[in-house]
Short mmCIF file of C-alpha atoms in Angstrom, two decimals:
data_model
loop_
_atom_site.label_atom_id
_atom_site.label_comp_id
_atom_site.label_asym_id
_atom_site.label_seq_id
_atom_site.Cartn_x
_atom_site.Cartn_y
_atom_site.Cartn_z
CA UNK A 969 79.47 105.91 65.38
CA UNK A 970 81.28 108.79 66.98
CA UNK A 971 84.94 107.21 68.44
CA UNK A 972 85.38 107.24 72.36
CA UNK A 973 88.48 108.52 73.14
CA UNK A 974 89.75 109.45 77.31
CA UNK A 975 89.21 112.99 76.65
CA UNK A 976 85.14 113.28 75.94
CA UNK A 977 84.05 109.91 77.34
CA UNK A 978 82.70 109.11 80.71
CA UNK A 979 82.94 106.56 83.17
CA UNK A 980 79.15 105.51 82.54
CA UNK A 981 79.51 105.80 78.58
CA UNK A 982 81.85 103.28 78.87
CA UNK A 983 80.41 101.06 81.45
CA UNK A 984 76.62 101.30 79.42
CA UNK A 985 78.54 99.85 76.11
CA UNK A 986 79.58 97.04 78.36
CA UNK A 987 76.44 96.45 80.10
CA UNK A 988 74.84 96.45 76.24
CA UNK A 989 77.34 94.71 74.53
CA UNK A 990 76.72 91.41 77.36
CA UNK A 991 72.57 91.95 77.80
CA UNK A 992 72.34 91.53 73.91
CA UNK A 993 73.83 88.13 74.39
CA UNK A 994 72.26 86.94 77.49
CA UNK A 995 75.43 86.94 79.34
CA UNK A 996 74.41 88.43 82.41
CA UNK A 997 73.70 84.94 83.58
CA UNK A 998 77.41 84.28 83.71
CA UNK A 999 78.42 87.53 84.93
CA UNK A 1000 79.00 86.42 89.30
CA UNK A 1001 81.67 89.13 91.00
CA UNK A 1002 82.95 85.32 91.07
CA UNK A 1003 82.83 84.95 87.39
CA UNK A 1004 83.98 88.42 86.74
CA UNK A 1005 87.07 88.78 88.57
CA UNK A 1006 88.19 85.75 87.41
CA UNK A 1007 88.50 86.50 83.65
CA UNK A 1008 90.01 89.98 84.83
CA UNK A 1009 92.56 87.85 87.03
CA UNK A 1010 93.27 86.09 83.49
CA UNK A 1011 93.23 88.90 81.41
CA UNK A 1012 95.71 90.82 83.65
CA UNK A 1013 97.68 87.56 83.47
CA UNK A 1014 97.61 87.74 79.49
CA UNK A 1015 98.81 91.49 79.51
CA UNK A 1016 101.58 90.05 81.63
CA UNK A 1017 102.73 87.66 79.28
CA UNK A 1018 104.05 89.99 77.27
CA UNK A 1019 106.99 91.16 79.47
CA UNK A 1020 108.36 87.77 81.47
CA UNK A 1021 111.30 87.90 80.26
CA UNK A 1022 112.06 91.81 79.74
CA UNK A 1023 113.43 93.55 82.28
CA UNK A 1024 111.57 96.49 83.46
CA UNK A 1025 113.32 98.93 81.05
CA UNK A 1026 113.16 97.07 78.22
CA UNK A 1027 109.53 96.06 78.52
CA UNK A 1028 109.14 100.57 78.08
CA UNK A 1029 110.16 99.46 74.40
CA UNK A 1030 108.08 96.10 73.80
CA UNK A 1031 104.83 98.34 74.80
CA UNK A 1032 105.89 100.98 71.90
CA UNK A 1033 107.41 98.04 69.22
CA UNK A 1034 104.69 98.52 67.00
CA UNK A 1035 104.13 94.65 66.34
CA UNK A 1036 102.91 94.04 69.63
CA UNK A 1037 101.18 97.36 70.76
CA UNK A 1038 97.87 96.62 68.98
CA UNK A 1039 97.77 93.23 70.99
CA UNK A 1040 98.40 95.08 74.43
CA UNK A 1041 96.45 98.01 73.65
CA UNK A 1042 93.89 94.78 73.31
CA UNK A 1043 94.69 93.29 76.73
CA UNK A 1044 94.67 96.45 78.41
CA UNK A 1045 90.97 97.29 77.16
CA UNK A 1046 90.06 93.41 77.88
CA UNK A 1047 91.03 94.18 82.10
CA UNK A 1048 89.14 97.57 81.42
CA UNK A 1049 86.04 95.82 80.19
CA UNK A 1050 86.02 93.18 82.87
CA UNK A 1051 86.27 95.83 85.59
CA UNK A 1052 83.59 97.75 84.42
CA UNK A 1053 81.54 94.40 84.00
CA UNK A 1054 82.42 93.73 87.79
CA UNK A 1055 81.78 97.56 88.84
CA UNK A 1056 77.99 97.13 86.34
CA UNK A 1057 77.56 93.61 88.26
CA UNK A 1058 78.17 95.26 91.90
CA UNK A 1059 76.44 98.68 91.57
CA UNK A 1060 79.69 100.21 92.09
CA UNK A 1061 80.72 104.07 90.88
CA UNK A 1062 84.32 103.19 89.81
CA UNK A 1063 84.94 107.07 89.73
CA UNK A 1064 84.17 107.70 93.48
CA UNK A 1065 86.25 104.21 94.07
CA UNK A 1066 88.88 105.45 92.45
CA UNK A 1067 88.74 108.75 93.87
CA UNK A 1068 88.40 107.20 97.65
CA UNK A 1069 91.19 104.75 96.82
CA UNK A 1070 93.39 107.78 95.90
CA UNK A 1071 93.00 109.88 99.05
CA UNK A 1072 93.34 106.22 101.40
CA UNK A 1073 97.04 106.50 99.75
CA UNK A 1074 97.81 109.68 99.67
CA UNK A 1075 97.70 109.07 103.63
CA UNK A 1076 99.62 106.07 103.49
CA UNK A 1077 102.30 107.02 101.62
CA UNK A 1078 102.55 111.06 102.23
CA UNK A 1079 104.90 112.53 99.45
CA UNK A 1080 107.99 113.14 102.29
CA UNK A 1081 108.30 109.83 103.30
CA UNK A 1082 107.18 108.20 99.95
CA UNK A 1083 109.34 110.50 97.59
CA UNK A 1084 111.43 107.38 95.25
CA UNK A 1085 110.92 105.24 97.08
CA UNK A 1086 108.95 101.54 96.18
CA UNK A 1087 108.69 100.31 99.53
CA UNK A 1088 105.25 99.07 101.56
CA UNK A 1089 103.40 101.67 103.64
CA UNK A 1090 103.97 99.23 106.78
CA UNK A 1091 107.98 99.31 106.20
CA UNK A 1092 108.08 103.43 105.18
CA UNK B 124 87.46 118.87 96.49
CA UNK B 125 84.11 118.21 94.02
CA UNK B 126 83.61 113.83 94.64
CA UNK B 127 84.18 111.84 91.52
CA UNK B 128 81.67 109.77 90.14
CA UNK B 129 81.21 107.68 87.32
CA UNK B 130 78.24 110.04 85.03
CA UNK B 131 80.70 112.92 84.98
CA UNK B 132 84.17 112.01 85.19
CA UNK B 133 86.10 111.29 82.19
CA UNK B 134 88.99 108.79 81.56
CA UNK B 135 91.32 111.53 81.19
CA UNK B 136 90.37 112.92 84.57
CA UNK B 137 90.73 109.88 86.59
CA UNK B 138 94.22 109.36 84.22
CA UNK B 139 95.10 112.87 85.55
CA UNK B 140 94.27 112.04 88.87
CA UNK B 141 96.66 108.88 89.44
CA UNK B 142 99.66 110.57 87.47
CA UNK B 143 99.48 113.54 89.56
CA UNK B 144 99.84 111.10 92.80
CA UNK B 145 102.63 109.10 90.81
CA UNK B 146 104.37 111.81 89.99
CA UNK B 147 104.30 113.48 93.45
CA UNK B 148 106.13 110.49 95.27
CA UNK B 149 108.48 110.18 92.00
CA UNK B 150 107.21 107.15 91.33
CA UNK B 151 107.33 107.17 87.90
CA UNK B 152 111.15 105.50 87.85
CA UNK B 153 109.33 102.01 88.96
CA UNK B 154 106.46 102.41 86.63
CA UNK B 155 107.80 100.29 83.59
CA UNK B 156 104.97 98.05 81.70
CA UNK B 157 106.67 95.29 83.38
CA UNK B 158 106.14 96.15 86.62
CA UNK B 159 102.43 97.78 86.40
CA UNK B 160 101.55 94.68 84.54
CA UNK B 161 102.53 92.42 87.93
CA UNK B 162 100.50 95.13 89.80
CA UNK B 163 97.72 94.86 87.95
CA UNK B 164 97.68 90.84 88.03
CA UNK B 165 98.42 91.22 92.12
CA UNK B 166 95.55 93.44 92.52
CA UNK B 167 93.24 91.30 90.43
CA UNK B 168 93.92 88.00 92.54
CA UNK B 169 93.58 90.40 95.65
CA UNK B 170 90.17 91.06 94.32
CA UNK B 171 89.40 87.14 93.59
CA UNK B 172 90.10 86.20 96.94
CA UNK B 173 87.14 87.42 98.12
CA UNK B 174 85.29 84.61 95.85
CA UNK B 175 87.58 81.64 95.96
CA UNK B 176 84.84 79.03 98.17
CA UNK B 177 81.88 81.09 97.22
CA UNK B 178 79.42 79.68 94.42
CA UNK B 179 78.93 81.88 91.65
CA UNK B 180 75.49 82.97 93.00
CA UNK B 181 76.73 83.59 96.34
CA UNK B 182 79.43 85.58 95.23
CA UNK B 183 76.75 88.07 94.34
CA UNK B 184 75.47 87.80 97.82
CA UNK B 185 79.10 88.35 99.36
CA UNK B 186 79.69 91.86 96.59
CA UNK B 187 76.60 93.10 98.58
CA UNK B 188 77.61 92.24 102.09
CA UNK B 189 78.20 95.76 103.91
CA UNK B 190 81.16 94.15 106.01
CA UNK B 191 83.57 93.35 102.54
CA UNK B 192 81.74 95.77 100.08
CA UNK B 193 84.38 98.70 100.74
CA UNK B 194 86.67 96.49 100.58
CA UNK B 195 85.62 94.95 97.40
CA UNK B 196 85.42 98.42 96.30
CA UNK B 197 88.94 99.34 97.59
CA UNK B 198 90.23 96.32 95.10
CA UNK B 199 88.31 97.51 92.28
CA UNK B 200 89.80 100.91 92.44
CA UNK B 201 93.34 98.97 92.67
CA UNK B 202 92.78 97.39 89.63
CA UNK B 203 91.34 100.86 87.53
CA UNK B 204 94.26 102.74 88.90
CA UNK B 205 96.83 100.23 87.96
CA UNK B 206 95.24 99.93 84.66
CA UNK B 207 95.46 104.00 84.09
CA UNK B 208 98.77 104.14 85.13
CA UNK B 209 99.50 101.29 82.17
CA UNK B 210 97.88 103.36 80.17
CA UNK B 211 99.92 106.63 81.06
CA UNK B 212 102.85 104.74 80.84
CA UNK B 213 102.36 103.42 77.28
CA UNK B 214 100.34 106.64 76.40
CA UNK B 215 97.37 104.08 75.43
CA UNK B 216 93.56 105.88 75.26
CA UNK B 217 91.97 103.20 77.01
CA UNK B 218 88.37 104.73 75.96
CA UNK B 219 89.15 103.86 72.13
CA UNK B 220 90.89 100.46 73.34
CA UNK B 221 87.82 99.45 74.70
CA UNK B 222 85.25 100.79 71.93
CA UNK B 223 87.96 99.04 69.38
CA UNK B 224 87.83 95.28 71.22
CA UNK B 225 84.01 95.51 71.61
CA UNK B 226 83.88 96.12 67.76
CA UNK B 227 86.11 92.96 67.86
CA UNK B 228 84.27 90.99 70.37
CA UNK B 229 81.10 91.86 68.40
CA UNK B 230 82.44 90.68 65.50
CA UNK B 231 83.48 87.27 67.25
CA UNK B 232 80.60 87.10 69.04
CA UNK B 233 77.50 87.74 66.76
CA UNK B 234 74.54 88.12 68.75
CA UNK B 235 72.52 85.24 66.95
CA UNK B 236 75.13 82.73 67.71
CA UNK B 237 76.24 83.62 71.07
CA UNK B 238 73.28 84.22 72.94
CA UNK B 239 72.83 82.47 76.12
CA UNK B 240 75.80 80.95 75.39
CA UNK B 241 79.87 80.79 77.52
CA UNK B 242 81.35 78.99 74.74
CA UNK B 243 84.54 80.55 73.19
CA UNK B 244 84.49 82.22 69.87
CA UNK B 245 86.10 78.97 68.63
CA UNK B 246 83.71 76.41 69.75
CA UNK B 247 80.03 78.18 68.54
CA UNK C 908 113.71 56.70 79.16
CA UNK C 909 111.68 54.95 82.29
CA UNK C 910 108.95 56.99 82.57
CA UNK C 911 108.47 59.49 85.74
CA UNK C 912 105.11 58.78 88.06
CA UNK C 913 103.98 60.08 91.55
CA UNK C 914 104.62 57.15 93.17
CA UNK C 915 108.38 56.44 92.46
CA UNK C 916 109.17 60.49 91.78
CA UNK C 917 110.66 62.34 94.25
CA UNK C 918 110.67 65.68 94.20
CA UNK C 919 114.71 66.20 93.59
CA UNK C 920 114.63 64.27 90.16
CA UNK C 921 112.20 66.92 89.25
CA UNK C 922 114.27 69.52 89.98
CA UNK C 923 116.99 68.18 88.09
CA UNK C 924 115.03 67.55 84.95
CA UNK C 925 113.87 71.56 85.07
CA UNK C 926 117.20 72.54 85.54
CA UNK C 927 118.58 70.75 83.14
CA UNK C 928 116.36 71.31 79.83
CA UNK C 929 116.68 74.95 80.87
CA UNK C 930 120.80 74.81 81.55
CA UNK C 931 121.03 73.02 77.70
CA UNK C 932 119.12 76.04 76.83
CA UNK C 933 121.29 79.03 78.82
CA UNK C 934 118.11 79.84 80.02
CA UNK C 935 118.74 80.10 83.88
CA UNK C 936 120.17 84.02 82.93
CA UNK C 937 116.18 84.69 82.12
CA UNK C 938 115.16 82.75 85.35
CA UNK C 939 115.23 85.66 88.43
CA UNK C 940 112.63 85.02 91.13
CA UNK C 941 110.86 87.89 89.74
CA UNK C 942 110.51 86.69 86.42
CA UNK C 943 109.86 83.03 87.80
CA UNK C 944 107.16 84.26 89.45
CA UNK C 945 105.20 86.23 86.63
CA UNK C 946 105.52 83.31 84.74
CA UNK C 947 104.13 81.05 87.56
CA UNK C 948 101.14 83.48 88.06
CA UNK C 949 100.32 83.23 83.96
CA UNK C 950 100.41 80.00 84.00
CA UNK C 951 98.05 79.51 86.95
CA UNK C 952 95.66 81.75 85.20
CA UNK C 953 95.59 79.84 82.01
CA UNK C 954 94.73 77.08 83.88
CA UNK C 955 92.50 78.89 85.46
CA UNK C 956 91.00 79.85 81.89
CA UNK C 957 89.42 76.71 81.37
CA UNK C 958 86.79 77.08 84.26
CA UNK C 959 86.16 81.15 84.09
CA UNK C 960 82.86 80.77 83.42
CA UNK C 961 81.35 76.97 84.37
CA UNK C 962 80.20 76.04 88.04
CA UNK C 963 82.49 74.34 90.33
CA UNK C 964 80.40 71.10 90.14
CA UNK C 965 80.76 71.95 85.83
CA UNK C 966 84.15 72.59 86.53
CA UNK C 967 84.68 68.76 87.58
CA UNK C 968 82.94 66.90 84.45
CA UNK C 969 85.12 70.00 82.57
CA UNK C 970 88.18 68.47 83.99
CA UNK C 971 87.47 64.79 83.21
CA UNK C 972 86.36 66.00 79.75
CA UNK C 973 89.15 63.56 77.03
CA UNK C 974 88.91 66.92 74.61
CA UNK C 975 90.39 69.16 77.50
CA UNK C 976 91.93 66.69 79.95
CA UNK C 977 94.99 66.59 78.28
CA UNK C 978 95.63 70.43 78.09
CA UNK C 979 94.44 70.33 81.53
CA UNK C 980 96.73 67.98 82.83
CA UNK C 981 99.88 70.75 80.20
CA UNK C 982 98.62 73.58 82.60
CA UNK C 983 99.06 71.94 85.65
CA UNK C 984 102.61 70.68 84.39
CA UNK C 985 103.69 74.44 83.36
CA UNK C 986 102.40 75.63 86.99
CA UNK C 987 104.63 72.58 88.54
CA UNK C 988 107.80 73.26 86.14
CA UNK C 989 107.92 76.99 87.18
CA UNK C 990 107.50 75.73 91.01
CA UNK C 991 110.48 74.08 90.46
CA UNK C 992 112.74 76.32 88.91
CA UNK C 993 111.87 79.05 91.18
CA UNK C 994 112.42 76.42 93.85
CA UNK C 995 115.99 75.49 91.94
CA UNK C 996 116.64 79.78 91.20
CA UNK C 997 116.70 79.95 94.88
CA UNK C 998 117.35 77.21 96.48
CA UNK C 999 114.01 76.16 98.47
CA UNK C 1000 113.36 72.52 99.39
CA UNK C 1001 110.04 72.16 98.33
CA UNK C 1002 109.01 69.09 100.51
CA UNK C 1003 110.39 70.79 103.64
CA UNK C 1004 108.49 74.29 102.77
CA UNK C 1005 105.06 72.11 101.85
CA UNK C 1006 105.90 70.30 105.56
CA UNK C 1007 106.12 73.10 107.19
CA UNK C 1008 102.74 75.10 105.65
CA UNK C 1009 100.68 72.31 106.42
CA UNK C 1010 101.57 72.10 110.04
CA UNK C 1011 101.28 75.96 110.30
CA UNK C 1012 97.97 75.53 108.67
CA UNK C 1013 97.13 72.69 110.93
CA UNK C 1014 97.41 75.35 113.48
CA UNK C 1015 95.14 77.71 111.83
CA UNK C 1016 92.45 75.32 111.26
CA UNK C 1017 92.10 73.15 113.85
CA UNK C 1018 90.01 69.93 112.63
CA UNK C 1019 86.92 70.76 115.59
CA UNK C 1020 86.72 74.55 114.28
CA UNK C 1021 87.37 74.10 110.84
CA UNK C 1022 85.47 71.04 109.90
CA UNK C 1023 83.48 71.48 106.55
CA UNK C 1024 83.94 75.30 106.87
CA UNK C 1025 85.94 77.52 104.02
CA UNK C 1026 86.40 80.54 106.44
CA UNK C 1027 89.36 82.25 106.53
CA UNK C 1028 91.08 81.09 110.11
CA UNK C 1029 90.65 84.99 111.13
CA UNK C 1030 86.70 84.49 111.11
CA UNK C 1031 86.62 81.35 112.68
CA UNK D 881 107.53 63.06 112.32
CA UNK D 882 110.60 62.68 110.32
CA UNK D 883 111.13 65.81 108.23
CA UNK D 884 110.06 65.60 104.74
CA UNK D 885 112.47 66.74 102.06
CA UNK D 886 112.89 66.56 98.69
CA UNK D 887 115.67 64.06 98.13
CA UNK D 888 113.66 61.42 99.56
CA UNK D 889 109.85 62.65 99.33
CA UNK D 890 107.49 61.22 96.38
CA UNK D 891 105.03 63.17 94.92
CA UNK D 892 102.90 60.87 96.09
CA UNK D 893 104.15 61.81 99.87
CA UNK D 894 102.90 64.94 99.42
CA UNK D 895 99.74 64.26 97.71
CA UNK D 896 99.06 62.27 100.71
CA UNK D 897 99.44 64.74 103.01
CA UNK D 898 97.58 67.24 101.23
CA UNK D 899 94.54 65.12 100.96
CA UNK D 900 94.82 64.08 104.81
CA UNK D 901 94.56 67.66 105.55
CA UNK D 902 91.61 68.56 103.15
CA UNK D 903 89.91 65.36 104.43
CA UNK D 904 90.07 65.93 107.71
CA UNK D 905 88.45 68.87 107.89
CA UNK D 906 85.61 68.09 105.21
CA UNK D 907 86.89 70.72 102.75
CA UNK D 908 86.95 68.22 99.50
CA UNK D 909 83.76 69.40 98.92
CA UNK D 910 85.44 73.20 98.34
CA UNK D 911 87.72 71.08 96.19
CA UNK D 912 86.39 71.72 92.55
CA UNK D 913 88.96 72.23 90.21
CA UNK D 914 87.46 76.04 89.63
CA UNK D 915 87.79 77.35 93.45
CA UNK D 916 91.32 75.07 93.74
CA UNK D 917 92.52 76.90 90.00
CA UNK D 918 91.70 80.04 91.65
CA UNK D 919 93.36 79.75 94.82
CA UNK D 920 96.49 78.44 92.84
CA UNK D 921 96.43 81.90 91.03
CA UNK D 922 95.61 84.10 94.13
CA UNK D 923 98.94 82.46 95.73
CA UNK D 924 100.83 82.56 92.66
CA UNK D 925 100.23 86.53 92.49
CA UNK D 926 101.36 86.62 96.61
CA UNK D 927 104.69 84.95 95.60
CA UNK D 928 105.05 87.83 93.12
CA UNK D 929 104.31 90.74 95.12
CA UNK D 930 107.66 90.77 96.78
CA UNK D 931 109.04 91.36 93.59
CA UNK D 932 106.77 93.86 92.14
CA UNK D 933 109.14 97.08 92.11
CA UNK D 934 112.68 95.10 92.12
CA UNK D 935 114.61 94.33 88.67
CA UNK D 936 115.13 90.86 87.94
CA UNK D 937 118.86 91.29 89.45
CA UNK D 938 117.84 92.76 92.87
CA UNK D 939 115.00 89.91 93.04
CA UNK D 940 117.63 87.17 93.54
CA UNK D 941 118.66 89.27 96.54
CA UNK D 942 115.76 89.98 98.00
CA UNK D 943 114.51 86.19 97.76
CA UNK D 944 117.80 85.38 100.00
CA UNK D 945 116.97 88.62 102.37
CA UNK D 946 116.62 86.47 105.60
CA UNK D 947 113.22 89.18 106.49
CA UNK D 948 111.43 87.62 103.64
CA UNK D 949 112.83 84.09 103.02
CA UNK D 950 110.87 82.13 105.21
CA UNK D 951 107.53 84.25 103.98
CA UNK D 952 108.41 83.65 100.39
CA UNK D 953 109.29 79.96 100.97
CA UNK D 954 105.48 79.52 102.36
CA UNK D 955 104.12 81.54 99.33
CA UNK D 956 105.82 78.54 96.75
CA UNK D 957 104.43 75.64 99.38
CA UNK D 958 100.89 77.19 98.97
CA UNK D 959 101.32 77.24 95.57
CA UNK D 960 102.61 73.72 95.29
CA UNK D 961 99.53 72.57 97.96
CA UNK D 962 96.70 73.73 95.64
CA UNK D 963 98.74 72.19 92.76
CA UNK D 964 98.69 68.71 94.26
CA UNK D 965 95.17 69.25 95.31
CA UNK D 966 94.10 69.74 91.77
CA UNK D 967 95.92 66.89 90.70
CA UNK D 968 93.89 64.90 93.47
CA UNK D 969 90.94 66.46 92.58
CA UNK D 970 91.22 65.27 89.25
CA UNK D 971 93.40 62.21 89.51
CA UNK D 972 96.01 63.91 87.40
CA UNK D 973 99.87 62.59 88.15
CA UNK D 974 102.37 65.38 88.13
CA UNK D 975 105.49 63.77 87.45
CA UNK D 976 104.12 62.26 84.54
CA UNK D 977 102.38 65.54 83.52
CA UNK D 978 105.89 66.91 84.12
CA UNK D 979 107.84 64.70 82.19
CA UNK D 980 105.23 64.74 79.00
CA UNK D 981 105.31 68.83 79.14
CA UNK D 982 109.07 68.88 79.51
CA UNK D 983 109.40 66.85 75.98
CA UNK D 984 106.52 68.55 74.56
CA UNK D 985 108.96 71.75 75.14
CA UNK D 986 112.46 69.73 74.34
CA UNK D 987 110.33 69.72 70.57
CA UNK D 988 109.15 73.66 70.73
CA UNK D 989 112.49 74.30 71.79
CA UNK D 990 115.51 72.78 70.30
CA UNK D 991 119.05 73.38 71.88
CA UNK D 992 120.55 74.56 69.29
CA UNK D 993 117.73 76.96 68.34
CA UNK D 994 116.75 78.46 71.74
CA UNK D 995 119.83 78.53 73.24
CA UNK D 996 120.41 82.16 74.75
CA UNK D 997 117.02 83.59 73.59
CA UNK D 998 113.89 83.91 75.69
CA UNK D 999 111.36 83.90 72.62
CA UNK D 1000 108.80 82.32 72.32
CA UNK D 1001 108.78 79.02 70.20
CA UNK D 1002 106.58 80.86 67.38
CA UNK D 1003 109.46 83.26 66.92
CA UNK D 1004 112.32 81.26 67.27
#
């Protein structure tokens, strides 16, 4: 089988291995938007995990110690899945989401008032 | 601009996409693992809350309701971006993450034994 | 040692055990609000883990199930133990703060409006 | 009402007021252990998004900024109330669950070996 990597594969190539990967095993059943963004509430929780204790600097070099990348690489593609699951269970184009999302933020946060800084849109 | 959508846009593209805004607002300073992890896991509850009293089956009733479907949609997109900026913070190809832990999952979950079936890979 | 129960418990000599089996440890340099807080949120997903993908009716035979009760019952005690730190890390009474939400809520959701509804107070 | 607070309140105090609330407006039957471990997740992850972009140090600050105190102390009593409602819903008691957990980690984590470190017990 040909690898997927960011560069050559789409949205829908990924979200039709999902969608083939659960109808093969009669998941669908258990797949509710309920359901769904639960597990990807745990999941995010599990790529979490790995940095409680870091502080944001050093958790830069726990995601690159190469003991543990594999298993976040792993968590990171378990949230993927589970939002493409959601986005195959909803009838929803990620890609346009994504895309609207963007341009709702650019006009909260418009680059001379957001430039370095973290705060909320509501206290800019 | 040419819309997004999921048939033609690749991972790299939407990756592109959310850097570009990032990196515009130099935001990159607060974008350790650490941090996009919580983001991710905020986002994902955000997106729960829509299904906390709902039954499973209703849930699929309230994805489709026109007054919370954009903003269903809206927390979707959350999640993906977050996700993609993890990813372009750790330099992780989320495309062969995912292809890698579906070979995994398949290999855990083997279609004669898991069909029809919500058990965990350690209890079929 | 006399064993701890609800009824004879208050919530100080909680605090004091927490703080204590982490100040043997030197542990309260690792225990920020921040990271208190991650580590409140995985918790509450791994308890969370044990119901992704039953029914809530399921979900109450799951919790009265002897083979998962007891890890049940180790989630729910991780959840509580990072309460209380977080509560000890900045100096919340807990009691007070629980006092005080449930006669906000009790403003919210006033018994003849709320009665046997799960609305969010903003649609009722 | 006298004031609750946690030198004097049970566990059993609060429990009691929980379940008054939830009772008096019929919402038990909401109460499965699946909807109240979600809700305990979705308010976990609103207690951490005041800290999302701070570093551990600055959170200690900000959780004494007088702006967000009294916001963050309702975030940990919403988290404690759907705590003590899933220990109603499924008869669990906490301080007992608290005590057994805190031993269970006294084991995992002897003094003299965890002292200083924030591993995890497997890599102690």
């Amino acid at each position: 089988m040909a690898a997927l990597n960011d560069s050559t594969a789409s949205v829908s190539e990924l979200k039709s291995r999902v969608l083939a990967f659960a109808r093969a095993r009669d998941w669908e059943q258990f797949h509710s938007p309920k359901n769904l963004s639960m597990a990807l509430a745990a999941e995010a929780a599990e790529l979490m995990e790995h940095f409680l204790w870091t502080t944001p600097e050093q958790s830069s070099v726990t995601a690159r110690d190469p003991a543990r990348r594999a298993r976040i690489a792993e968590e990171l593609a378990d949230i993927v899945i589970y939002a493409l699951e959601f986005a195959n269970a909803t009838d929803l184009d990620v890609a346009a989401a994504v895309e609207a999302k963007i341009e709702a933020n650019a006009k909260k946060y418009p680059v001379e008032k957001a430039r370095g800084r973290a705060d909320k849109y509501t206290e800019l």
